[in-house]
Each structure stands twice: as structure tokens, then as C-alpha cells.
Coordinates of C-alpha atoms in Angstrom, one line a residue:
Chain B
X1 CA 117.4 -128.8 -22.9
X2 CA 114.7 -130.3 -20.8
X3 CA 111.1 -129.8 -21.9
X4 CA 107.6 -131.2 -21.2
X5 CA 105.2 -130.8 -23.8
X6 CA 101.5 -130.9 -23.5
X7 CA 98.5 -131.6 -25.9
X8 CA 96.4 -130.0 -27.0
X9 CA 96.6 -126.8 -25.0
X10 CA 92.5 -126.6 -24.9
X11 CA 89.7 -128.7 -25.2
X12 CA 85.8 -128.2 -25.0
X13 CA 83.7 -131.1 -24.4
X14 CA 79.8 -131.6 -23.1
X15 CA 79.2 -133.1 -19.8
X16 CA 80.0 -137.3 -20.0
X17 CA 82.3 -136.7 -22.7
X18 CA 85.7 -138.8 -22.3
X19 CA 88.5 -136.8 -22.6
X20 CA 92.5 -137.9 -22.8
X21 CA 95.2 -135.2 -22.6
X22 CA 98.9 -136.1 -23.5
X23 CA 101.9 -135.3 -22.3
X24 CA 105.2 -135.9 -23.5
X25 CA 108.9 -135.2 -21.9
X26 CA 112.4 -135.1 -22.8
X27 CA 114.7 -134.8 -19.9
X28 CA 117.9 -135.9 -18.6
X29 CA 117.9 -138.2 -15.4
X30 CA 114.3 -138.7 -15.3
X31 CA 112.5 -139.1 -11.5
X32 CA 108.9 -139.0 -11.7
X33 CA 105.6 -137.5 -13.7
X34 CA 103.4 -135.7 -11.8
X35 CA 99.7 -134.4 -12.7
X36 CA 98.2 -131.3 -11.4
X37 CA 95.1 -129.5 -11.6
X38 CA 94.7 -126.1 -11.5
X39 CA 91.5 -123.6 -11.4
X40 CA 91.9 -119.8 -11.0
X41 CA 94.6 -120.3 -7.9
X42 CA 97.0 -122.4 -7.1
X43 CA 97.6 -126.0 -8.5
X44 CA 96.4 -128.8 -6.2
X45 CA 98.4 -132.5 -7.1
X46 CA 96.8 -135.1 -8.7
X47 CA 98.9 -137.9 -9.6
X48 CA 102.6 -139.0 -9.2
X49 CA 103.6 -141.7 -11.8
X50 CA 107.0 -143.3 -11.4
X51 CA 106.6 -146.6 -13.6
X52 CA 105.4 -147.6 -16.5
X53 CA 102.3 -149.3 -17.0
X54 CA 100.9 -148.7 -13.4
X55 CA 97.6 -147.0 -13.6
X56 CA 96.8 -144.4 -10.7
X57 CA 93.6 -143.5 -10.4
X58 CA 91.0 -141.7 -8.3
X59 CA 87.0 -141.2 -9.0
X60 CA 87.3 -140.5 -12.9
X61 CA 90.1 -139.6 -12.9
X62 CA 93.2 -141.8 -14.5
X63 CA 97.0 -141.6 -15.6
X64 CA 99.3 -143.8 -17.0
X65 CA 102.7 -143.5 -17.6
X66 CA 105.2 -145.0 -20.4
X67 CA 109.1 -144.2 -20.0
X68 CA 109.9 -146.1 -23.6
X69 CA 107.6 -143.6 -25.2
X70 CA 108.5 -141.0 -22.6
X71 CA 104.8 -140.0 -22.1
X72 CA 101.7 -139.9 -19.9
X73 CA 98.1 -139.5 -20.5
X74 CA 95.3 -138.5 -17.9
X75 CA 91.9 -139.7 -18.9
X76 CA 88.4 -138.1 -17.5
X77 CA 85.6 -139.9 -17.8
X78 CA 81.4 -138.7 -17.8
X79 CA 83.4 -134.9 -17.3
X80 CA 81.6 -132.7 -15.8
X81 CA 81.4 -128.8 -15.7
X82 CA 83.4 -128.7 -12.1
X83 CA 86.3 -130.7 -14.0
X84 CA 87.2 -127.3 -16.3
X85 CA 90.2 -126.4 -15.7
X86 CA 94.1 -125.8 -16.6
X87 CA 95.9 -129.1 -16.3
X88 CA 99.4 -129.7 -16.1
X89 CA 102.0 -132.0 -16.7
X90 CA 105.2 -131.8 -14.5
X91 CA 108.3 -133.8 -14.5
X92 CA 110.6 -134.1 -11.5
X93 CA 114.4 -135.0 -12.1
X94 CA 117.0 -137.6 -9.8
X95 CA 118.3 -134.0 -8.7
X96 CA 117.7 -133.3 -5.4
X97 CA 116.3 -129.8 -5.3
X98 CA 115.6 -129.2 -9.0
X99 CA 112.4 -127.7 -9.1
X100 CA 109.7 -129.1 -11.2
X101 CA 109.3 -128.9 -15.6
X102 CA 106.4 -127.7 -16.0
X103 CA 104.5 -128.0 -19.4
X104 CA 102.3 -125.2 -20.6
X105 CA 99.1 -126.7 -19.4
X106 CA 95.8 -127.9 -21.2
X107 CA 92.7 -125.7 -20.2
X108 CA 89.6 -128.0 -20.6
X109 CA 86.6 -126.3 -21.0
X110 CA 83.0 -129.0 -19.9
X111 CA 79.8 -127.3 -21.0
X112 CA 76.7 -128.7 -19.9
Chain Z
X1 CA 97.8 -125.6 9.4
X2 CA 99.2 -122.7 7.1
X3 CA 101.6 -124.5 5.0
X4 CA 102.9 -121.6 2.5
X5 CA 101.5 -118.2 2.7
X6 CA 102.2 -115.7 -0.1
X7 CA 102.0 -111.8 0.7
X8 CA 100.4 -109.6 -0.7
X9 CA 97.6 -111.3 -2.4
X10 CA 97.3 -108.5 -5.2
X11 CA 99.7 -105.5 -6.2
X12 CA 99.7 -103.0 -8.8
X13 CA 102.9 -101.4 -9.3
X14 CA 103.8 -98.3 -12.1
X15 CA 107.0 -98.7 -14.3
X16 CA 109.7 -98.2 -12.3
X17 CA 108.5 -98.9 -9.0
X18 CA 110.0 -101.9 -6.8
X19 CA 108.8 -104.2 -4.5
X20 CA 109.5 -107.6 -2.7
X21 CA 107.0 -110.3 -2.5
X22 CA 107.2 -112.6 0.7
X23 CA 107.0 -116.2 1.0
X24 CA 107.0 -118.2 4.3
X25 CA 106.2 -121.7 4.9
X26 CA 105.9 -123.5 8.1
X27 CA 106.9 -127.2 6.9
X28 CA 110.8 -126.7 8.0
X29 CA 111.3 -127.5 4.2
X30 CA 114.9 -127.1 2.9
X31 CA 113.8 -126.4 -1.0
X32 CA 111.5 -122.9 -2.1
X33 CA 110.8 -121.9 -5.6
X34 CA 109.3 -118.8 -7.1
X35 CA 107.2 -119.2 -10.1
X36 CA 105.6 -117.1 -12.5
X37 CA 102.3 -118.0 -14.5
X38 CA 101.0 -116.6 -17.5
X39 CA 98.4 -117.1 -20.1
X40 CA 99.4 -120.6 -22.1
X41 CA 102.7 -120.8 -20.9
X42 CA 102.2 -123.3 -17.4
X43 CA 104.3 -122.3 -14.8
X44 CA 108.3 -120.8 -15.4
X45 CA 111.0 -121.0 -12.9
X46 CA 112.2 -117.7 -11.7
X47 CA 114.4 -118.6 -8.6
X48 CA 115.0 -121.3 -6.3
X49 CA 116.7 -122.0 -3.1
X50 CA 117.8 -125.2 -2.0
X51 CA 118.9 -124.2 1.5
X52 CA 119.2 -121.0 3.7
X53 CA 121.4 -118.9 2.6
X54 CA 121.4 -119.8 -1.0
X55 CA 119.5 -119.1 -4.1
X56 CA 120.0 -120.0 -7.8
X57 CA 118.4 -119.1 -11.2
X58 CA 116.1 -120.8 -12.7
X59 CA 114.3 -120.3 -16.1
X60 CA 113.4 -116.8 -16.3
X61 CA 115.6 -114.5 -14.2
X62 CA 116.1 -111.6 -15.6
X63 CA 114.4 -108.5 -13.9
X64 CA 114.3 -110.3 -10.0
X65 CA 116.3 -110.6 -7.6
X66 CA 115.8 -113.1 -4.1
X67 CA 116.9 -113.7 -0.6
X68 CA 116.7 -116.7 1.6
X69 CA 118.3 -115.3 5.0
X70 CA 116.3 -117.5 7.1
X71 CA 115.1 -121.2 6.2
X72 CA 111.3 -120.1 6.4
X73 CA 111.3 -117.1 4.0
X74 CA 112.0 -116.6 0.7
X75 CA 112.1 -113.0 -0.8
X76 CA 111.2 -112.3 -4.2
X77 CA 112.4 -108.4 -5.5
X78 CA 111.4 -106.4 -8.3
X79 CA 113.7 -103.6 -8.4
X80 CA 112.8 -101.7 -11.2
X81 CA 109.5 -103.0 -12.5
X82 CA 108.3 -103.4 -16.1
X83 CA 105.1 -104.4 -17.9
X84 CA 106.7 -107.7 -19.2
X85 CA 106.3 -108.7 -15.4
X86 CA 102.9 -108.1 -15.1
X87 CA 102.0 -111.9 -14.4
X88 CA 100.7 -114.3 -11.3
X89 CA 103.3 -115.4 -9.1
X90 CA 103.4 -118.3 -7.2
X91 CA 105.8 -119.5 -4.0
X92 CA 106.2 -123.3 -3.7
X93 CA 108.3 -125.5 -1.5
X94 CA 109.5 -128.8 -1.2
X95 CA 111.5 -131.2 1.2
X96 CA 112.9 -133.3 -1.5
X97 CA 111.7 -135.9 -0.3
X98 CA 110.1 -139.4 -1.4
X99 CA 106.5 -138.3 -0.8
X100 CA 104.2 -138.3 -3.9
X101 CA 103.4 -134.7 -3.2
X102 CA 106.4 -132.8 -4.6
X103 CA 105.5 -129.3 -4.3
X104 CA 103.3 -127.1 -1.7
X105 CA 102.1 -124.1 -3.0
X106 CA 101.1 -121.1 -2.0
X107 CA 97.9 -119.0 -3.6
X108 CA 99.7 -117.0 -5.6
X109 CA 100.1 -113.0 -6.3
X110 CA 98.7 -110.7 -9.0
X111 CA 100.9 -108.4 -10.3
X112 CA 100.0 -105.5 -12.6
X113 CA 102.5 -103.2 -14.1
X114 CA 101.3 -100.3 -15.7

């Protein structure tokens, strides 16, 4: 059975903390990793990973993905309080129209 | 520029009671998906479509039923509904195709059972 799994499932930090969330997959016919971010509506995409050891980034924002380990992290650096949110972890399979894996989210919670 | 629009917004249903939730996207995509959300558990597949005219289960069936009679819509029904399906759902759709941006989602529907 295919499954995403993400850690840890919450977080609180303070304002310029660093935080790294993890998420690990095991699926059949692997396509891509994707990144979303999601806060009280709908989820608005991040990051697409496809290959190993290409960092994506934006702002403070980072991901990287490694297909031996079948994992990805996303890194936040100096968080801030507008950065709480749900984030998850998807993984998209060489299927054309197979929907999306989702994992069950991390909810980070910044404090200032 | 409205992408996919979910109706309605917010519902509160009693046990028993049906109703159909409407998604329509303007994108000409082949690919729609209903999704449910609740507390800790990220987003589960309900139903998909991967064409007019066609639909197909996806994680969490049980209790809906959809339609996809015309390429822009995609119907989600509750016939008889039940507290379990109290939850936020959420329409998405897709083209399949190579663009980083896999999924376009609409804003989502509260449902209360009570």
C-alpha cells in the first residue's frame, strides 16, 4: 500500500527559530514530491521536487529531496508567526490521473 | 480568473438528509478529485474522475456517491448523511500534466452533520 508519512505532526517554535519537518514515502512508480502549505482554507503549492539532491528554494523557505532514502525535508529559517500553519507532504505517481498521497500534515505553531 | 469554485461554502445537514456538493473549474482540465480533510489526518481521496463521463474510488468511498456528466463539473452526493461525514471538503483538479503545479484547488466546504 502506498503511504506518505510525515514528522512530527506539530511543532511550536519562537520567531527565528529554524525548523526542519520530514517526510518519508513508500510508493510504487514514484513521479514527484510536492510541498504544500495550508492555513485555514485551501492548500496553496510550495515546492515540486523530482530529483535528488536539487535544492528548491524560495525566501526561507527550502526542500530537498533524496529517492535512496525515499524522503524530503522542508527547512524554515528566522520563522515567523505568518509561517504557522498545516504543512503537507504529497507524492505524485508515473500514473497519469492518480490523484495525489497525501500525508497527514505537520501543524507548526511560531509564537512571538 | 476563477479557476475552481466549490458550492456551497458552508452546510449543515441533520442525519439523514442528502445533498450534492458542486465543483466546476474553468481550466478545461481532464482530471477532478474530491477530498475530505479532517483534524490530523491531511487530505483523503474520496473520488476522482479522470475524464467526462467517468469516476472511480479513491481512498474513502463509502457513504458518497459522484457524477461527471460534463468535463467542467464534478458532483459530489451524500445520500443519506451521517456524523462520521461531518468534515471539510475540498474539490481539486488537474491536467496531468508536466507543470510543477499538480493540483488546483478549490476553497473548500464545511459540512456539519448533526
Amino acid at each position: 500500500e502506498d503511504k506518505v508519512v510525515q514528522s512530527p505532526l506539530s511543532l511550536v517554535v519562537h520567531e527565528g527559530d529554524t525548523v526542519t519537518l520530514n517526510c518519508s514515502y513508500e510508493v510504487t512508480n514514484f513521479r514527484s514530491l510536492l510541498w504544500y502549505k495550508q492555513e485555514k482554507k485551501a492548500p496553496t503549492f510550495l515546492f515540486m521536487l523530482t530529483s535528488s539532491g536539487i535544492e528548491k528554494k524560495s525566501g526561507r523557505l527550502s526542500s530537498i529531496l533524496d529517492k535512496k532514502e525515499l524522503f524530503s525535508i522542508l527547512n524554515i529559517t528566522a520563522t515567523q508567526t505568518g509561517d504557522s500553519a498545516v504543512y503537507l507532504c504529497a507524492v505524485e505517481l508515473n500514473q497519469a490521473g492518480t490523484a495525489l498521497i497525501f500525508g497527514k500534515g505537520t501543524t507548526l505553531s511560531v509564537s512571538s | 480568473n476563477a479557476g475552481v469554485t466549490q458550492t456551497p461554502k458552508f452546510r449543515v445537514l441533520k442525519t439523514g438528509q442528502s445533498m450534492t456538493l458542486l465543483c466546476a473549474q474553468d481550466m478545461n482540465h481532464e482530471y477532478m478529485y474530491w477530498y475530505r480533510q479532517d483534524p490530523g489526518m491531511g487530505l483523503r481521496l474520496i473520488h476522482y474522475s479522470v475524464g467526462e463521463g467517468t469516476t472511480a474510488k479513491g481512498e474513502v468511498p463509502d457513504g458518497y456517491n459522484v457524477s461527471r456528466l460534463k468535463k467542467q463539473n464534478f458532483l459530489l452526493g451524500l445520500e443519506s448523511a451521517a456524523p462520521s461525514q461531518t468534515s471539510v471538503y475540498f474539490c481539486a483538479s488537474s491536467d496531468g500534466g508536466a507543470g510543477d503545479e499538480k493540483l488546483f484547488f478549490g476553497s473548500g466546504t464545511q459540512l456539519s452533520v448533526l
